[in-house]
Coordinates of C-alpha atoms and ligand atoms in Angstrom, one line a residue:
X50 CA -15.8 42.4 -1.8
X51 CA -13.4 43.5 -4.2
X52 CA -13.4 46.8 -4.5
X53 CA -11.5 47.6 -8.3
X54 CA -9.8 50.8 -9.1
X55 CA -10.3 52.9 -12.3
X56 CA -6.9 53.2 -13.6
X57 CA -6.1 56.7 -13.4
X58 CA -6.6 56.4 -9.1
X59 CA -4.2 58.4 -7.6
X60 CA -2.3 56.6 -4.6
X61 CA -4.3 59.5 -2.2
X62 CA -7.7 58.2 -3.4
X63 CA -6.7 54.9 -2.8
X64 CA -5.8 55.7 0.6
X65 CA -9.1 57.3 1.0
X66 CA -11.2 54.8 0.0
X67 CA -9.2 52.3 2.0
X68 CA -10.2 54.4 5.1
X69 CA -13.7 54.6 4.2
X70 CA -13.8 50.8 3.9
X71 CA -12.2 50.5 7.0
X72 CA -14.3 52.8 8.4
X73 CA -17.2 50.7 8.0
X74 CA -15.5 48.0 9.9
X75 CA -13.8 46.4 7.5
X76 CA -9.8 45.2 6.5
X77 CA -8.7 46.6 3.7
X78 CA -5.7 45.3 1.4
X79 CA -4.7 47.3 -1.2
X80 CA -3.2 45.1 -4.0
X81 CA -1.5 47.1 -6.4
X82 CA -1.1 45.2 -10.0
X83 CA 0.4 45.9 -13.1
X84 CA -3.2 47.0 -14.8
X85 CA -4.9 48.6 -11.8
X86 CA -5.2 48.9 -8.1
X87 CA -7.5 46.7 -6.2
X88 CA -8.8 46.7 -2.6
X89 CA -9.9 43.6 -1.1
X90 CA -12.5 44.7 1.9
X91 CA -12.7 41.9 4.1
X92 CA -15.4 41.3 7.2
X93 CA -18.8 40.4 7.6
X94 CA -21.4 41.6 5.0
X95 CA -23.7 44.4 5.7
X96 CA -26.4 45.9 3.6
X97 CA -25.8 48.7 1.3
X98 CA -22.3 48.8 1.9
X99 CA -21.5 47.3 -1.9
X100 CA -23.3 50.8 -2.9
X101 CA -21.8 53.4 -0.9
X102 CA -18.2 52.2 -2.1
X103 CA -18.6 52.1 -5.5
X104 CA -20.3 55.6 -5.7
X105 CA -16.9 56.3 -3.9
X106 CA -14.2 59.0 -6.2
X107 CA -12.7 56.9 -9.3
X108 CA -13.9 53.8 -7.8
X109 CA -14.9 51.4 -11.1
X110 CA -16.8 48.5 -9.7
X111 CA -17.4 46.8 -6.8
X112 CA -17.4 42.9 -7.3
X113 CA -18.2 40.1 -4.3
X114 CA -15.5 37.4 -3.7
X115 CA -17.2 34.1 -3.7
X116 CA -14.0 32.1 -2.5
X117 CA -13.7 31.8 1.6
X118 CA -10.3 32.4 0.9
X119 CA -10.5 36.2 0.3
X120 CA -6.8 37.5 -0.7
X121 CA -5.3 34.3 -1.4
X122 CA -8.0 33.9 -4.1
X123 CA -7.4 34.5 -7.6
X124 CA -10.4 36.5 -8.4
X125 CA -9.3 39.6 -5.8
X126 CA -5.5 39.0 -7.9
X127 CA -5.2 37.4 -11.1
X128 CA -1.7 38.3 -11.6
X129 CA 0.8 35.5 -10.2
X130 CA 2.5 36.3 -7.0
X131 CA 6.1 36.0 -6.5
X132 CA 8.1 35.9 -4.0
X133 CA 11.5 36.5 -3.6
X134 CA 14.3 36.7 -0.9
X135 CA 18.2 37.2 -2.3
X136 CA 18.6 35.1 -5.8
X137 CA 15.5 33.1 -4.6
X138 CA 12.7 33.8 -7.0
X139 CA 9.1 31.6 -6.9
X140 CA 6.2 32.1 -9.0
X141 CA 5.5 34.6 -12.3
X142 CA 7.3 31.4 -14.3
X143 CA 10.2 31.1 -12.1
X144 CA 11.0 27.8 -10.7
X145 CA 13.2 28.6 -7.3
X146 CA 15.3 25.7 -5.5
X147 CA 15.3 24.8 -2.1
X148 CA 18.1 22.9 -1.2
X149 CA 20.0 20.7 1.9
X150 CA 19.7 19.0 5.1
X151 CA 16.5 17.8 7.0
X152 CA 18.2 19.5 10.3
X153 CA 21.4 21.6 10.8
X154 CA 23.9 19.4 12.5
X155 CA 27.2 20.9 12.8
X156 CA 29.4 23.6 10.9
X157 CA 31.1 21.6 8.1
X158 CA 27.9 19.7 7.9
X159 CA 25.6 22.2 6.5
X160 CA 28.8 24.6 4.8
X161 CA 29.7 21.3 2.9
X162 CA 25.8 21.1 1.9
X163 CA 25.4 24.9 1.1
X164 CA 28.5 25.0 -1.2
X165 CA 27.5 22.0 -2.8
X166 CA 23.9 22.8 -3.2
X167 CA 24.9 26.4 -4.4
X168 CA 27.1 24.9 -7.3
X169 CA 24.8 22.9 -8.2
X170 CA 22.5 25.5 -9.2
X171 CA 19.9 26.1 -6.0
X172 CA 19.0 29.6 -4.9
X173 CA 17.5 28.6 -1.2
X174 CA 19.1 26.9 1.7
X175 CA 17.2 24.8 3.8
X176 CA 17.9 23.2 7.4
X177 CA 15.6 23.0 10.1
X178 CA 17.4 24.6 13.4
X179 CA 13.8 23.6 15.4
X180 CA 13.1 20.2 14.3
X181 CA 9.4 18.8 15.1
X182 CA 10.4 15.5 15.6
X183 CA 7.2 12.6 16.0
X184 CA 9.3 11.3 19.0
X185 CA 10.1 13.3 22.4
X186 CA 13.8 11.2 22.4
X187 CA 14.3 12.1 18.7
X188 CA 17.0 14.8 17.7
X189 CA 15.1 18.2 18.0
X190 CA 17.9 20.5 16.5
X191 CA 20.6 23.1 17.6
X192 CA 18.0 25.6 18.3
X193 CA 20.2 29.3 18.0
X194 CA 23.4 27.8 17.6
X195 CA 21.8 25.9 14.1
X196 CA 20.4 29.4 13.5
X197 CA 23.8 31.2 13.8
X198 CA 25.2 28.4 11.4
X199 CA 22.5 29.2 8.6
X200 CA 23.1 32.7 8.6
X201 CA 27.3 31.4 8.5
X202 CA 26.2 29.1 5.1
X203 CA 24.0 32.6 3.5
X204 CA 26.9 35.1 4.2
X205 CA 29.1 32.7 2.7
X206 CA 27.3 31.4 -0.3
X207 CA 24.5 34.2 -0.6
X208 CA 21.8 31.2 -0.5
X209 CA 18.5 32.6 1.3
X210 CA 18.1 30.6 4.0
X211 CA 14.8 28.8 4.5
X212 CA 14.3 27.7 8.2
X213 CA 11.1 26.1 10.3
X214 CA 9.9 28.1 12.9
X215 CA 7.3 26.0 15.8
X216 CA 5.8 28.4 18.1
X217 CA 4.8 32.2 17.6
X218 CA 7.5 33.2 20.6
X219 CA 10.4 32.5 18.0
X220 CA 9.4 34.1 15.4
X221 CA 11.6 37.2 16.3
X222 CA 14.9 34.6 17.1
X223 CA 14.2 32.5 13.6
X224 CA 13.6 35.7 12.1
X225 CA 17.1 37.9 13.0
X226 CA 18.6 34.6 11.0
X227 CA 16.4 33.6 8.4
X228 CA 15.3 35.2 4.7
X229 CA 12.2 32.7 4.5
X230 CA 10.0 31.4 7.6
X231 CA 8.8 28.0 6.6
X232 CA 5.5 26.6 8.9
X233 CA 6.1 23.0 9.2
X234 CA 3.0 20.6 8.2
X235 CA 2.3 19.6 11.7
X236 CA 1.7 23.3 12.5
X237 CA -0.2 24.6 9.6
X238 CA -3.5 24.8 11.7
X239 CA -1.3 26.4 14.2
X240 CA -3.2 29.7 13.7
X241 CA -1.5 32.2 16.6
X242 CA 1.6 31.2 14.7
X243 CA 0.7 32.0 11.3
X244 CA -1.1 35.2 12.5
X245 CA 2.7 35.3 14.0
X246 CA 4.6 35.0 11.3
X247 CA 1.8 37.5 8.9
X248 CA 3.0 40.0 11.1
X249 CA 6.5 39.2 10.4
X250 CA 8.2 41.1 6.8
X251 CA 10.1 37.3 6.4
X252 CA 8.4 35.4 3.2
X253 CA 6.8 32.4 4.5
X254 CA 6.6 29.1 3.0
X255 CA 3.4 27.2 4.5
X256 CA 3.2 23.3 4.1
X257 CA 0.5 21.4 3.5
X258 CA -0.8 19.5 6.5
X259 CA -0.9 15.5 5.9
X260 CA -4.5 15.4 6.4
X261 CA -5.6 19.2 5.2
X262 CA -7.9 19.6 2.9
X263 CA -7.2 21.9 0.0
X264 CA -9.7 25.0 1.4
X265 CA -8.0 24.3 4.5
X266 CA -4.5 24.6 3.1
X267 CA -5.8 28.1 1.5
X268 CA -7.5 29.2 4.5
X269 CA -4.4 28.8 6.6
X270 CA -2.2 30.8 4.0
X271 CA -5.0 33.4 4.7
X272 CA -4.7 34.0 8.3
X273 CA -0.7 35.0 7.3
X274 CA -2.0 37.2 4.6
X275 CA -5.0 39.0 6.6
X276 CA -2.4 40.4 9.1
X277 CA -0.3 41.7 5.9
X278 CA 2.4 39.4 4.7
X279 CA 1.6 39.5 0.8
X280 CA 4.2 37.1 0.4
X281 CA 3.0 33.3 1.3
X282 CA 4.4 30.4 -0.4
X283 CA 2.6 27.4 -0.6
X284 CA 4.0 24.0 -0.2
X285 CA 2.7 20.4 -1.3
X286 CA 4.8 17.7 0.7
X287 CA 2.2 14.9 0.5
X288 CA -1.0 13.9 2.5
X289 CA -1.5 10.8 4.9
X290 CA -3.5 7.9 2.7
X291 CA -4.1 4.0 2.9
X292 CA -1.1 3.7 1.1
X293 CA 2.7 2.2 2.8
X294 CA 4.9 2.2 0.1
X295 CA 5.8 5.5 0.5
X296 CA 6.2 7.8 3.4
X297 CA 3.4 10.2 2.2
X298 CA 1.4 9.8 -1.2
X299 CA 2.6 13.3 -3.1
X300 CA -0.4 14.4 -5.1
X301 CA 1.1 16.5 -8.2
X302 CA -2.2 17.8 -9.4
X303 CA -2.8 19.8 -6.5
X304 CA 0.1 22.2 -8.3
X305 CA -2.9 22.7 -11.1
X306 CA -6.0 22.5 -8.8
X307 CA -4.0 25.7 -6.7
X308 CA -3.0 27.8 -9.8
X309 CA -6.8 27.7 -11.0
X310 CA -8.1 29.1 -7.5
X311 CA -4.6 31.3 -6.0
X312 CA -1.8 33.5 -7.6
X313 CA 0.5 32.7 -4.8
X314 CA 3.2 30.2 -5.9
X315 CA 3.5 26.5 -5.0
X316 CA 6.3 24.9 -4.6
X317 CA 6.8 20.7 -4.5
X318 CA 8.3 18.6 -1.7
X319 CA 9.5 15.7 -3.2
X320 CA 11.6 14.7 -0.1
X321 CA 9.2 14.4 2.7
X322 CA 6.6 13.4 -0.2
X323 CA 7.9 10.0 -0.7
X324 CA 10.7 9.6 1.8
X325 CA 12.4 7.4 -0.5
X326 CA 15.4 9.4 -1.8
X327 CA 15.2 7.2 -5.2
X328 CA 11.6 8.7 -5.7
X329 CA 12.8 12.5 -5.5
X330 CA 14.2 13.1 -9.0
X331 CA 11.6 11.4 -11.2
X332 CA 9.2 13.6 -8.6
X333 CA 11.0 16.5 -8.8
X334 CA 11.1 16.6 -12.6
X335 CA 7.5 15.4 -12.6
X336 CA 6.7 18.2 -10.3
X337 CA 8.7 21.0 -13.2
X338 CA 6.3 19.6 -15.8
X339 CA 3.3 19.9 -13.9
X340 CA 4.8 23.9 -13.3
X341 CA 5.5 24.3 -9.7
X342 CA 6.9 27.3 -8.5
X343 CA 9.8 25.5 -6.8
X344 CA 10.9 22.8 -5.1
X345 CA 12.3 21.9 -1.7
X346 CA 15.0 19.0 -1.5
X347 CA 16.6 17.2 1.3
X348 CA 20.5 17.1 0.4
X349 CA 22.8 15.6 2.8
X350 CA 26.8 14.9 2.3
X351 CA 26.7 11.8 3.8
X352 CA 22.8 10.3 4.2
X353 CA 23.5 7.7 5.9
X354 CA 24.6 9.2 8.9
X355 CA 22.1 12.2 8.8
X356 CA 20.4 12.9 12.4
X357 CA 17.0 13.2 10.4
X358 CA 15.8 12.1 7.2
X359 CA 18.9 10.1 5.9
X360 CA 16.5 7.9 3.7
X361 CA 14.9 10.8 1.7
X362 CA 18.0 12.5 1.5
X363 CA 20.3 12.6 -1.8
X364 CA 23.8 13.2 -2.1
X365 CA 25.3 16.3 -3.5
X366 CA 25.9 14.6 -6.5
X367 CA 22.4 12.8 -6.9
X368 CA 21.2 16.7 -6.6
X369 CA 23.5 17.9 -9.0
X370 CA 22.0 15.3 -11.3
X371 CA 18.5 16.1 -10.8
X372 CA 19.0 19.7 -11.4
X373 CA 20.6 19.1 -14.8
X374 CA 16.9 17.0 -15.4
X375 CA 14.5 19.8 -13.7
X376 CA 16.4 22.4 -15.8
X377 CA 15.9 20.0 -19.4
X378 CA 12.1 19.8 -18.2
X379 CA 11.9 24.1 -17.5
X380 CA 13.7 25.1 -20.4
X381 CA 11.6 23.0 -22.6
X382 CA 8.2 24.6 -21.1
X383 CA 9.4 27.6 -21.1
X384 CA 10.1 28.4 -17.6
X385 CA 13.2 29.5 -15.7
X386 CA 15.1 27.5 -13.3
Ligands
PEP13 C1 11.1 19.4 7.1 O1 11.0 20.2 6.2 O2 12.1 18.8 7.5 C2 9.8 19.0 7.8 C3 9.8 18.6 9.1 O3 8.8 18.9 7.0 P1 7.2 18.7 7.2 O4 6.7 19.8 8.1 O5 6.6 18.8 5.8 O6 7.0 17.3 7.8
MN14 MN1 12.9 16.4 7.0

């Protein structure tokens, strides 16, 4: 249930009323918007409950919530989310850019791809310091040390860094080092980690699992926001199809399909979405016009002698070049890259 505010609620009745509703057993999650407060009460259903809270002290109405999805849904918020970590802004018409390597490899490896990145107009760093790699013999990253080199890149450049955590005992290690937890798409049914990371105050950017379905997808991003982390970021980076041509087939309309059913902001993987690092601009600026949130882009100095994902990869100046196009595409619909 959605329990709506009048607009002159004090912040003390809204505290009370949150404790009544949890006093009959349920979560409360008081969502505080520009026009009024909400709270969304959250649990099983019981009889005459509906009544006794909105006879409650400068309560207004008290409205069910027909999506499973309870607070990523847009009818307990209609008012975008956004989330933000340092210059790093997504959603509420702000388009924020992830950028750099598939892993961390060494020092001048991912300080060449910050600075270049960073000039070139992104606001995020990426590198994954815990890779999940499909094979056991595969690189699997620096672990702390690629950690300690993130946070190296962000006190240099001032880029939030965005960095994959796989199991809920990191989240404390990635965290001391990272501005943005990102749940890779092999984990996002991975629910003691993303209860994990809701208990974190990190943003988090959840992917898309290949083969999730899109209530799935929302229902993950739920378990991070019922333990109280408002600020989930949702990520497409393609789904597992028939299809060979490409690494993953990157569905675009999912970016409108979201927006009509979540005010949290979604944010485009063109990288790992095709896997072909041709395929990323045209994506990319594809993925502006359909109005993403952001985007996350493998950038490597050198591709072809990346540890992980050299074919996806572009150079610095490939990047450059496809932020000059995104930022054409923005301007012209009005949004701000
Ligand atoms: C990555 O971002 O490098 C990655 C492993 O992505 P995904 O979880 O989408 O495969
Ligand atoms: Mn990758």
């Amino acid at each position: 249930m959605i329990v709506v505010m009048k607009k002159s609620a004090t912040e003390e009745i809204i505290q009370s009323v949150a404790t009544r509703i949890e006093s009959l057993g349920l979560k409360a999650h008081v969502i505080v918007g520009t026009e009024r407060t909400v709270i969304a009460a959250i649990g099983e259903k019981r009889d005459g409950e509906a009544e006794t809270l909105s006879g409650l002290d400068e309560v207004d109405k008290v409205v069910p919530i027909l999506a499973p999805y309870k607070v990523a849904s847009l009818e307990t918020k209609e008012e975008p989310t956004t989330v933000r970590s340092h210059d790093l802004v997504m959603g509420g018409g702000h388009v924020g850019v992830i950028a750099g390597p598939c892993s961390v490899e060494n020092e001048s490896q991912i300080l060449e791809s910050a600075r270049a990145v960073k000039a070139a107009g992104a606001t995020g760093l990426r590198g994954g310091a815990f890779k999940p790699r499909t094979s056991p013999y595969s690189f699997q990253g620096l672990k702390e040390e690629g950690l300690k080199l993130l946070a190296a890149a962000r006190d240099e450049t001032g880029l939030a860094v965005v960095t994959e955590v796989m199991t809920p005992q990191h989240v404390d290690l990635v965290s001391r080092y990272a501005d943005v937890l990102q749940i890779g798409a092999r984990n996002m049914q991975n629910y003691h980690l993303l209860q994990a990371v809701g208990e974190s105050d990190k943003p988090v950017l959840l992917k898309r699992g290949p083969s999730a379905a899109m209530d799935e997808f929302l229902l993950a991003a739920e378990y991070i926001l019922d333990q109280g982390n408002p600020n989930v970021v949702l990520c497409e980076r393609g789904v597992r199809t028939f299809e060979t041509h490409t690494r993953f087939t990157l569905p675009l309309a999912t970016v409108p399909f979201l927006k009509e059913r979540t005010h949290l902001p979604i944010v485009i993987d063109p990288s790992h979405g095709t896997g072909i690092a041709t395929l990323v601009p045209p994506m990319a600026a594809a993925a502006i016009a359909a109005e993403c949130d952001g985007l996350i882009i493998e950038v490597h100095p050198n591709p072809s002698e990346a540890l992980s994902d050299g074919a996806q990869s572009l150079t610095p100046e490939q990047f450059s070049d496809t932020m000059n196009r995104c930022r054409a595409i923005a301007t012209a619909i009005g949004r701000s890259i």
